[in-house]
Amino acid sequence: MENIDQGHDVAKAPGDSGAIVISIDAMGGDRGPEAIVDGLALAAQKSPSLRFILHGPEGTLAPLLAARGLTERCEIHHAEGVVTMHDKPAAVMRNGKGTSMWSAIESVRAKEAEVAVSCGNTGALMAISMIRLRKLPGVNRPAIASFWPSRNPTGWNVMLDMGADVKAEAADLLTYGLMGTSYARNALGLTRPRVGLLNVGTEEHKGHAELKVAYDLMTKAQDAGQFEFIGFVEGNDLPSNRVDVIVTDGFTGNIALKTGEGTARLAGELMREALTASPLAKLGALLAMGPLKRMKERIDPRRANGGVFLGLNGTVVKSHGSADATGVAAAVDLAARLARSGFSAKLAARVASASVSGQDAPQGDETSEKVS
């Protein structure tokens, strides 16, 4: 098979062959376009090669870009409509053509941009992405992959599906494993990721029938797919250093994600209460300020903001709806890393043939760095 990097054209800004173009749904976030443009400013400061196509009302976006000195690095595609968090995916599929979200995906479809980023309605974004970009050959159900804080050297594990589809057959779980492998290789720089199948126990006899079939499929595919299948993993393995890619259906994955977010929020609130409960506790908090700050930075969910839609003819990054400028910048940074690596073409090759031998491995500094 020919090298899957060969002939891959990353979308570039006109007149600037060194630039990478990212399509941005500027109207999808809970905090409004100001937070999104602030995030672009942070990302642009970090990566001078980035250029952006912003989708939304030109009258709203142009002054925001001018105030932040981004006019020369951005192109606005005017779109009056906005997909809200309450809109149903089916309705958006029928009537969403004039929205900023639809326009953002259309730029990837038209090869004007390599990756699209949106903070908007997840169901609507997946629906638009599927009808405009279409599924890759060999993919029955696309998946959403997210980073999970872990004890691994990279600081993260990859988990999928996080809610694209509540159901998954055994063959789908195998496809998730292949896609997760490619994502871990290109986003985290892992040569041979360890893949685990989420279950209620690690024993081979546990779990429902689909999991047992998927177990056999992954065992047979690991050499051709260039991953190490470690078998079943449990919920307490999600943040561990035992596994790199955790595979599950979207129903279970989304519950795990929301449970983790809620537990982390509760732990933070309880710690804050404990450290401010008395003058002595406040003194202890002051003395521990340095370690506490480092711990907060390490588990800050904004650093891992950005779930990636896998299994489509194009790359889409879903940012958290409530993301602030730091979170938006993290999602854009992830999108840029995937664009530089030629991830879309590599993922297609990974799905098409599990016998690809090392051709989607990270090459150079851009794909071997940790995503942060």
mmCIF file with all atom_site columns, C-alpha atoms in Angstrom, residues 130 135-143 165 167-173 175-176 179 310-312 351:
data_model
loop_
_atom_site.group_PDB
_atom_site.id
_atom_site.type_symbol
_atom_site.label_atom_id
_atom_site.label_alt_id
_atom_site.label_comp_id
_atom_site.label_asym_id
_atom_site.label_entity_id
_atom_site.label_seq_id
_atom_site.pdbx_PDB_ins_code
_atom_site.Cartn_x
_atom_site.Cartn_y
_atom_site.Cartn_z
_atom_site.occupancy
_atom_site.B_iso_or_equiv
_atom_site.pdbx_formal_charge
_atom_site.auth_seq_id
_atom_site.auth_comp_id
_atom_site.auth_asym_id
_atom_site.auth_atom_id
_atom_site.pdbx_PDB_model_num
ATOM 1  C CA . MET A 1 130 ? -22.758 13.045 8.732  1.00 0.00 ? 130 MET A CA 1
ATOM 2  C CA . LYS A 1 135 ? -19.129 8.348  6.733  1.00 0.00 ? 135 LYS A CA 1
ATOM 3  C CA . LEU A 1 136 ? -15.840 6.756  5.743  1.00 0.00 ? 136 LEU A CA 1
ATOM 4  C CA . PRO A 1 137 ? -16.109 3.452  3.887  1.00 0.00 ? 137 PRO A CA 1
ATOM 5  C CA . GLY A 1 138 ? -16.117 0.688  6.466  1.00 0.00 ? 138 GLY A CA 1
ATOM 6  C CA . VAL A 1 139 ? -17.593 2.837  9.253  1.00 0.00 ? 139 VAL A CA 1
ATOM 7  C CA . ASN A 1 140 ? -21.089 1.934  10.369 1.00 0.00 ? 140 ASN A CA 1
ATOM 8  C CA . ARG A 1 141 ? -21.266 4.323  13.325 1.00 0.00 ? 141 ARG A CA 1
ATOM 9  C CA . PRO A 1 142 ? -18.997 7.362  13.787 1.00 0.00 ? 142 PRO A CA 1
ATOM 10 C CA . ALA A 1 143 ? -17.690 7.988  17.292 1.00 0.00 ? 143 ALA A CA 1
ATOM 11 C CA . ASP A 1 165 ? -24.432 6.784  19.150 1.00 0.00 ? 165 ASP A CA 1
ATOM 12 C CA . LYS A 1 167 ? -25.584 1.674  20.500 1.00 0.00 ? 167 LYS A CA 1
ATOM 13 C CA . ALA A 1 168 ? -22.593 -0.292 19.205 1.00 0.00 ? 168 ALA A CA 1
ATOM 14 C CA . GLU A 1 169 ? -22.307 -3.769 17.721 1.00 0.00 ? 169 GLU A CA 1
ATOM 15 C CA . ALA A 1 170 ? -19.174 -5.872 18.106 1.00 0.00 ? 170 ALA A CA 1
ATOM 16 C CA . ALA A 1 171 ? -17.889 -4.801 14.681 1.00 0.00 ? 171 ALA A CA 1
ATOM 17 C CA . ASP A 1 172 ? -18.444 -1.148 15.642 1.00 0.00 ? 172 ASP A CA 1
ATOM 18 C CA . LEU A 1 173 ? -16.365 -1.608 18.789 1.00 0.00 ? 173 LEU A CA 1
ATOM 19 C CA . THR A 1 175 ? -13.767 -0.010 14.357 1.00 0.00 ? 175 THR A CA 1
ATOM 20 C CA . TYR A 1 176 ? -13.662 2.283  17.402 1.00 0.00 ? 176 TYR A CA 1
ATOM 21 C CA . MET A 1 179 ? -9.928  4.746  14.989 1.00 0.00 ? 179 MET A CA 1
ATOM 22 C CA . LEU A 1 310 ? -14.077 10.006 14.070 1.00 0.00 ? 310 LEU A CA 1
ATOM 23 C CA . GLY A 1 311 ? -15.251 8.047  11.037 1.00 0.00 ? 311 GLY A CA 1
ATOM 24 C CA . LEU A 1 312 ? -16.157 10.911 8.685  1.00 0.00 ? 312 LEU A CA 1
ATOM 25 C CA . VAL A 1 351 ? -10.230 2.029  8.821  1.00 0.00 ? 351 VAL A CA 1
#
